[in-house]
């Protein structure tokens, strides 16, 4: 079964063709970073205009690269939320038009479920039960995955998302946007042990929520202190990253043990973080837990993960109709 995937929820326009939820024929991603960088964040109006400009040429390019024609497509899957409402709407409108014109099923996909299914694309399966750590620019959640489409949210951030904290601290350090990859890179030149920042809620045993706003404030105060004024930026970046990663890793492993699962999945843009990948693997090994991490490209927003999640929705008969709408705060459960 060939599914066309469409993703436009934030600042990446992406179109993919995936066979049977596994075989990625093409996964085109056009990042709009160059447009938003100067503003220090995504400007919704500019993102929408760019999606509109890119979507039709990208659809044609995907067919050409995969050497497929419109009539080969069996269904169209599209992100219907969460995300920037105007941006999501452009993908949804394109998918509806394709569904209507080709008379094929339309499948609305939750972007967060898409991130989880990047793991299926990578390895060809999702272990059940498993714990997913979903960390992106807008979300930080620990999720118990019981089966396809059966999720229990164990914990979420009470304030900033992990990616948001990376982006805000990078701005304070005048590193630029997006902050995550810049902090990741700079940290390699610093000493992560030199400056100790707080690990909020790390030792609350039965609570799987996160909080990163206190950590952000600590960095602000540190920068204003005499010690901070003379500190190396790479040490500050490294100390901050270490604090975020320690909390994410400790809570994820604790959740796996509490729910007696032997598999952890990482998902979302922050799963690209080299320290997070390294520490999660290292700590899990000692506990005999397997860690599944999508390749760098599949951690970022992309349409192949949407097509894959869409395939499993289709198999469960979860088809949308033409009333499908963009829902900016769509939740996973
Ligand atoms: O999943 P994603 O591509 O978009 C959303 O759905 O939000 O995640 C984007 C977030 C940004 O906050 C970005 O700074 C962060 O992922 N990110 C990273 C890294 N690469 C991207 N954070 C930490 N380390 C990285 N290497
Ligand atoms: Zn995302």
Short mmCIF file of C-alpha atoms and ligand atoms in Angstrom, two decimals:
data_model
loop_
_atom_site.label_atom_id
_atom_site.label_comp_id
_atom_site.label_asym_id
_atom_site.label_seq_id
_atom_site.Cartn_x
_atom_site.Cartn_y
_atom_site.Cartn_z
CA UNK A 1 0.00 0.00 0.00
CA UNK A 2 1.50 3.30 -1.11
CA UNK A 3 0.80 6.28 1.16
CA UNK A 4 1.53 9.88 0.31
CA UNK A 5 2.52 11.80 3.45
CA UNK A 6 2.29 15.58 3.88
CA UNK A 7 3.76 17.58 6.78
CA UNK A 8 3.49 21.38 7.12
CA UNK A 9 2.89 21.89 10.85
CA UNK A 10 5.81 24.22 11.58
CA UNK A 11 8.76 25.40 9.49
CA UNK A 12 9.46 22.33 7.36
CA UNK A 13 7.50 21.61 4.22
CA UNK A 14 7.73 17.88 3.60
CA UNK A 15 6.26 15.32 1.19
CA UNK A 16 6.97 11.58 1.26
CA UNK A 17 5.91 8.31 -0.33
CA UNK A 18 6.04 5.26 1.94
CA UNK A 19 5.11 1.67 1.09
CA UNK A 20 3.37 -0.45 3.76
CA UNK A 21 4.49 1.84 6.59
CA UNK A 22 8.07 0.67 6.12
CA UNK A 23 9.66 1.35 2.78
CA UNK A 24 10.51 5.00 2.30
CA UNK A 25 10.59 5.69 -1.45
CA UNK A 26 11.12 9.42 -1.01
CA UNK A 27 11.12 11.87 1.90
CA UNK A 28 11.63 15.44 0.70
CA UNK A 29 12.11 18.07 3.42
CA UNK A 30 12.42 21.78 2.68
CA UNK A 31 13.53 23.64 5.78
CA UNK A 32 12.57 27.31 6.07
CA UNK A 33 15.34 28.07 8.57
CA UNK A 34 16.91 30.76 6.42
CA UNK A 35 13.69 32.75 6.47
CA UNK A 36 13.11 32.56 10.22
CA UNK A 37 16.66 32.70 11.57
CA UNK A 38 16.88 36.51 11.61
CA UNK A 39 13.72 36.69 13.72
CA UNK A 40 15.04 34.24 16.34
CA UNK A 41 12.02 31.97 15.93
CA UNK A 42 9.33 30.80 13.51
CA UNK A 43 7.17 33.64 12.12
CA UNK A 44 3.80 31.96 11.44
CA UNK A 45 2.78 34.28 8.59
CA UNK A 46 6.05 33.71 6.73
CA UNK A 47 5.88 29.96 7.36
CA UNK A 48 2.39 29.77 5.82
CA UNK A 49 3.41 31.69 2.71
CA UNK A 50 6.41 29.46 2.21
CA UNK A 51 4.39 26.25 2.65
CA UNK A 52 1.94 27.53 0.05
CA UNK A 53 4.74 28.27 -2.38
CA UNK A 54 6.50 24.92 -1.85
CA UNK A 55 3.75 22.35 -1.50
CA UNK A 56 2.70 21.80 -5.15
CA UNK A 57 6.21 21.69 -6.65
CA UNK A 58 7.30 19.36 -3.84
CA UNK A 59 4.41 16.96 -4.53
CA UNK A 60 5.43 16.75 -8.19
CA UNK A 61 9.08 16.34 -7.28
CA UNK A 62 8.29 13.47 -4.89
CA UNK A 63 6.41 11.58 -7.62
CA UNK A 64 9.25 12.16 -10.04
CA UNK A 65 11.99 11.02 -7.62
CA UNK A 66 10.03 7.86 -6.68
CA UNK A 67 9.10 7.27 -10.35
CA UNK A 68 5.44 7.03 -9.42
CA UNK A 69 2.32 8.66 -10.81
CA UNK A 70 -0.77 9.99 -9.05
CA UNK A 71 -2.68 6.80 -9.84
CA UNK A 72 -0.17 4.69 -7.86
CA UNK A 73 -1.11 6.38 -4.57
CA UNK A 74 -3.53 4.41 -2.37
CA UNK A 75 -4.14 6.97 0.40
CA UNK A 76 -3.00 10.40 1.58
CA UNK A 77 -1.93 11.04 5.18
CA UNK A 78 -1.48 14.56 6.53
CA UNK A 79 -0.57 16.23 9.81
CA UNK A 80 -3.77 17.77 11.18
CA UNK A 81 -2.19 19.09 14.43
CA UNK A 82 -0.69 20.09 16.75
CA UNK A 83 1.15 22.98 15.13
CA UNK A 84 0.72 26.47 13.73
CA UNK A 85 -2.89 26.52 12.62
CA UNK A 86 -2.34 28.32 9.30
CA UNK A 87 0.62 26.13 8.45
CA UNK A 88 -1.22 22.87 9.24
CA UNK A 89 -4.17 24.10 7.18
CA UNK A 90 -2.08 24.29 4.01
CA UNK A 91 -1.11 20.63 4.24
CA UNK A 92 -4.66 19.63 5.14
CA UNK A 93 -6.11 21.58 2.19
CA UNK A 94 -3.63 19.97 -0.22
CA UNK A 95 -4.38 16.48 1.15
CA UNK A 96 -8.13 17.02 0.87
CA UNK A 97 -7.81 18.13 -2.75
CA UNK A 98 -5.73 15.05 -3.57
CA UNK A 99 -8.14 12.73 -1.75
CA UNK A 100 -11.10 14.21 -3.61
CA UNK A 101 -9.46 14.29 -7.03
CA UNK A 102 -8.04 10.76 -6.86
CA UNK A 103 -10.92 9.33 -4.84
CA UNK A 104 -8.56 7.85 -2.24
CA UNK A 105 -8.81 7.77 1.59
CA UNK A 106 -7.75 10.82 3.57
CA UNK A 107 -6.01 10.14 6.90
CA UNK A 108 -5.52 12.93 9.47
CA UNK A 109 -2.41 12.22 11.57
CA UNK A 110 -1.36 13.63 14.94
CA UNK A 111 2.13 15.10 14.48
CA UNK A 112 3.27 13.63 17.82
CA UNK A 113 2.18 10.15 16.79
CA UNK A 114 4.16 10.75 13.60
CA UNK A 115 7.32 11.43 15.64
CA UNK A 116 6.83 8.12 17.50
CA UNK A 117 6.40 6.23 14.19
CA UNK A 118 9.74 7.56 12.93
CA UNK A 119 10.99 4.60 14.97
CA UNK A 120 8.92 2.19 12.90
CA UNK A 121 10.37 3.63 9.75
CA UNK A 122 13.85 3.21 11.14
CA UNK A 123 13.59 -0.34 12.45
CA UNK A 124 10.49 -1.83 10.84
CA UNK A 125 8.69 -2.37 14.15
CA UNK A 126 7.60 -0.73 17.39
CA UNK A 127 8.09 -2.79 20.54
CA UNK A 128 5.09 -3.09 22.89
CA UNK A 129 4.93 -2.08 25.62
CA UNK A 130 7.56 0.64 25.43
CA UNK A 131 8.27 4.07 26.84
CA UNK A 132 8.61 6.96 24.39
CA UNK A 133 10.43 10.14 25.30
CA UNK A 134 9.00 12.71 22.93
CA UNK A 135 11.10 15.86 22.99
CA UNK A 136 10.58 18.65 20.47
CA UNK A 137 10.30 22.41 20.24
CA UNK A 138 6.73 22.33 21.49
CA UNK A 139 6.46 19.12 23.53
CA UNK A 140 8.18 17.12 26.23
CA UNK A 141 6.27 13.98 27.16
CA UNK A 142 6.87 10.53 28.56
CA UNK A 143 4.44 8.13 26.95
CA UNK A 144 3.63 4.50 27.68
CA UNK A 145 2.90 2.82 24.33
CA UNK A 146 0.73 -0.23 24.88
CA UNK A 147 -0.10 -1.05 21.26
CA UNK A 148 -0.59 0.74 17.94
CA UNK A 149 -2.53 3.89 18.80
CA UNK A 150 -2.83 3.02 22.52
CA UNK A 151 -1.01 5.60 24.58
CA UNK A 152 -0.90 6.69 28.18
CA UNK A 153 0.76 10.00 28.97
CA UNK A 154 2.88 9.45 32.07
CA UNK A 155 4.25 12.95 32.32
CA UNK A 156 4.62 16.25 30.49
CA UNK A 157 6.43 19.52 30.90
CA UNK A 158 4.75 21.96 33.25
CA UNK A 159 6.28 24.96 31.48
CA UNK A 160 8.84 25.08 28.65
CA UNK A 161 9.39 22.20 26.26
CA UNK A 162 12.96 20.84 26.20
CA UNK A 163 13.60 22.24 22.70
CA UNK A 164 12.15 25.58 23.73
CA UNK A 165 14.59 25.70 26.68
CA UNK A 166 17.50 24.97 24.31
CA UNK A 167 16.32 27.73 21.97
CA UNK A 168 15.84 30.30 24.78
CA UNK A 169 19.17 29.59 26.46
CA UNK A 170 20.95 29.75 23.08
CA UNK A 171 19.43 33.21 22.60
CA UNK A 172 20.74 34.29 26.03
CA UNK A 173 24.18 33.07 25.01
CA UNK A 174 23.86 34.94 21.67
CA UNK A 175 24.37 31.74 19.71
CA UNK A 176 21.51 32.14 17.23
CA UNK A 177 18.50 30.07 16.18
CA UNK A 178 17.59 27.23 16.41
CA UNK A 179 19.45 26.83 19.67
CA UNK A 180 19.46 23.05 20.12
CA UNK A 181 22.02 22.15 17.45
CA UNK A 182 24.20 25.18 18.34
CA UNK A 183 24.32 24.31 22.05
CA UNK A 184 24.96 20.67 21.17
CA UNK A 185 27.94 21.64 18.99
CA UNK A 186 29.41 24.26 21.33
CA UNK A 187 29.12 21.97 24.37
CA UNK A 188 31.69 19.66 22.82
CA UNK A 189 34.30 22.40 23.39
CA UNK A 190 33.36 22.93 27.04
CA UNK A 191 33.45 21.13 30.38
CA UNK A 192 29.92 19.93 31.23
CA UNK A 193 30.87 19.39 34.90
CA UNK A 194 32.26 22.87 35.51
CA UNK A 195 28.98 24.68 36.17
CA UNK A 196 26.22 22.83 37.98
CA UNK A 197 22.70 23.91 37.06
CA UNK A 198 19.62 22.56 38.90
CA UNK A 199 17.88 19.35 37.77
CA UNK A 200 14.25 20.22 38.52
CA UNK A 201 11.97 17.37 39.60
CA UNK A 202 14.64 14.78 38.82
CA UNK A 203 14.33 12.96 42.10
CA UNK A 204 10.53 13.03 42.45
CA UNK A 205 10.18 9.26 42.24
CA UNK A 206 6.57 8.79 41.20
CA UNK A 207 6.18 11.91 39.14
CA UNK A 208 7.06 11.89 35.48
CA UNK A 209 6.48 15.59 34.78
CA UNK A 210 9.26 17.93 33.74
CA UNK A 211 10.03 21.60 34.35
CA UNK A 212 12.67 23.61 32.53
CA UNK A 213 11.78 27.22 33.29
CA UNK A 214 13.72 27.25 36.62
CA UNK A 215 16.81 26.00 34.81
CA UNK A 216 16.45 28.79 32.28
CA UNK A 217 16.21 31.34 35.13
CA UNK A 218 19.32 29.85 36.75
CA UNK A 219 21.22 30.45 33.53
CA UNK A 220 19.99 34.10 33.52
CA UNK A 221 21.23 34.64 37.11
CA UNK A 222 24.48 32.86 36.41
CA UNK A 223 25.17 35.10 33.41
CA UNK A 224 24.65 38.18 35.59
CA UNK A 225 26.97 36.91 38.36
CA UNK A 226 30.67 37.81 38.56
CA UNK A 227 31.60 34.19 37.91
CA UNK A 228 29.21 34.03 34.95
CA UNK A 229 30.58 37.18 33.33
CA UNK A 230 33.98 35.53 33.10
CA UNK A 231 32.85 31.99 32.28
CA UNK A 232 33.44 30.29 28.94
CA UNK A 233 30.24 30.16 26.86
CA UNK A 234 31.01 26.54 25.98
CA UNK A 235 31.07 25.60 29.70
CA UNK A 236 27.72 27.31 30.29
CA UNK A 237 26.20 25.60 27.24
CA UNK A 238 27.65 22.26 28.36
CA UNK A 239 26.41 22.65 31.95
CA UNK A 240 22.93 23.57 30.75
CA UNK A 241 22.76 20.67 28.28
CA UNK A 242 23.97 18.24 30.94
CA UNK A 243 21.21 19.36 33.31
CA UNK A 244 18.47 18.88 30.68
CA UNK A 245 19.83 15.51 29.57
CA UNK A 246 20.26 14.19 33.13
CA UNK A 247 16.59 14.84 33.92
CA UNK A 248 15.34 13.39 30.62
CA UNK A 249 17.42 10.24 30.99
CA UNK A 250 16.71 9.64 34.70
CA UNK A 251 12.94 9.97 34.29
CA UNK A 252 12.74 7.88 31.13
CA UNK A 253 14.69 5.00 32.66
CA UNK A 254 12.65 5.20 35.86
CA UNK A 255 9.44 5.05 33.80
CA UNK A 256 10.71 1.99 31.90
CA UNK A 257 11.45 0.23 35.17
CA UNK A 258 8.18 1.19 36.82
CA UNK A 259 6.13 -0.01 33.84
CA UNK A 260 8.35 -3.07 33.37
CA UNK A 261 9.27 -2.38 29.78
CA UNK A 262 12.59 -3.23 28.24
CA UNK A 263 12.34 -0.75 25.38
CA UNK A 264 12.71 3.02 25.20
CA UNK A 265 12.00 5.04 22.05
CA UNK A 266 13.32 8.54 21.46
CA UNK A 267 11.36 10.90 19.24
CA UNK A 268 11.25 14.56 18.17
CA UNK A 269 13.81 17.20 17.24
CA UNK A 270 15.67 17.15 20.58
CA UNK A 271 16.29 13.40 20.06
CA UNK A 272 18.97 14.65 17.65
CA UNK A 273 20.98 15.82 20.67
CA UNK A 274 24.27 13.93 20.80
CA UNK A 275 24.55 14.00 24.60
CA UNK A 276 20.99 12.74 25.05
CA UNK A 277 21.57 9.88 22.59
CA UNK A 278 24.87 8.97 24.24
CA UNK A 279 23.70 9.13 27.88
CA UNK A 280 20.41 7.34 27.24
CA UNK A 281 22.26 4.46 25.58
CA UNK A 282 24.88 4.37 28.32
CA UNK A 283 22.47 4.39 31.29
CA UNK A 284 20.01 1.98 29.69
CA UNK A 285 22.71 -0.56 28.93
CA UNK A 286 23.35 -1.02 32.64
CA UNK A 287 19.64 -1.71 33.19
CA UNK A 288 19.31 -4.12 30.25
CA UNK A 289 16.96 -1.75 28.43
CA UNK A 290 17.07 -1.35 24.63
CA UNK A 291 17.07 2.19 23.30
CA UNK A 292 15.62 2.88 19.85
CA UNK A 293 16.65 6.15 18.24
CA UNK A 294 15.65 7.29 14.74
CA UNK A 295 18.39 8.56 12.44
CA UNK A 296 18.98 12.32 12.61
CA UNK A 297 16.86 13.09 9.57
CA UNK A 298 13.86 11.16 10.90
CA UNK A 299 13.95 12.97 14.28
CA UNK A 300 13.27 16.26 12.49
CA UNK A 301 9.79 17.07 11.18
CA UNK A 302 9.25 14.99 8.04
CA UNK A 303 6.40 13.54 6.01
CA UNK A 304 7.63 9.92 5.95
CA UNK A 305 6.84 9.55 9.66
CA UNK A 306 3.35 10.94 8.95
CA UNK A 307 2.79 8.45 6.11
CA UNK A 308 3.92 5.60 8.39
CA UNK A 309 1.65 6.64 11.27
CA UNK A 310 -1.11 7.08 8.66
CA UNK A 311 -0.65 3.50 7.44
CA UNK A 312 -1.40 2.11 10.91
CA UNK A 313 -4.40 4.42 11.33
CA UNK A 314 -5.68 3.19 7.97
CA UNK A 315 -5.24 -0.43 9.02
CA UNK A 316 -7.45 0.30 12.04
CA UNK A 317 -10.05 1.96 9.81
CA UNK A 318 -9.35 5.43 11.15
CA UNK A 319 -10.11 7.36 8.00
CA UNK A 320 -10.98 11.06 7.99
CA UNK A 321 -13.53 12.80 5.81
CA UNK A 322 -13.44 16.15 4.07
CA UNK A 323 -14.42 17.92 7.28
CA UNK A 324 -10.87 17.25 8.58
CA UNK A 325 -9.63 20.47 10.17
CA UNK A 326 -6.34 21.86 11.45
CA UNK A 327 -6.29 21.58 15.26
CA UNK A 328 -3.42 23.62 16.75
CA UNK A 329 -3.51 21.89 20.17
CA UNK A 330 -4.47 18.38 19.07
CA UNK A 331 -3.57 15.92 21.84
CA UNK A 332 -2.28 12.38 21.54
CA UNK A 333 -4.89 10.75 23.78
O1 LIG B 1 10.48 18.06 16.32
P1 LIG B 1 11.02 19.36 15.80
O2 LIG B 1 11.83 19.33 14.54
O3 LIG B 1 9.89 20.41 15.62
C1 LIG B 1 8.81 20.46 16.50
O4 LIG B 1 7.83 19.68 16.27
O5 LIG B 1 8.93 21.23 17.48
O6 LIG B 1 11.92 19.97 17.01
C2 LIG B 1 12.56 21.21 16.91
C3 LIG B 1 13.33 21.45 18.20
C4 LIG B 1 13.96 22.85 18.30
O7 LIG B 1 13.66 23.39 19.56
C5 LIG B 1 15.46 22.57 18.17
O8 LIG B 1 16.27 23.51 18.88
C6 LIG B 1 15.56 21.20 18.78
O9 LIG B 1 14.43 20.51 18.30
N1 LIG B 1 16.79 20.51 18.36
C7 LIG B 1 17.78 20.14 19.21
C8 LIG B 1 18.80 19.58 18.42
N2 LIG B 1 18.40 19.62 17.11
C9 LIG B 1 17.16 20.18 17.09
N3 LIG B 1 17.86 20.25 20.55
C10 LIG B 1 18.99 19.81 21.13
N4 LIG B 1 20.04 19.30 20.44
C11 LIG B 1 19.98 19.15 19.10
N5 LIG B 1 21.02 18.62 18.43
ZN1 LIG B 2 7.86 17.92 15.39
#
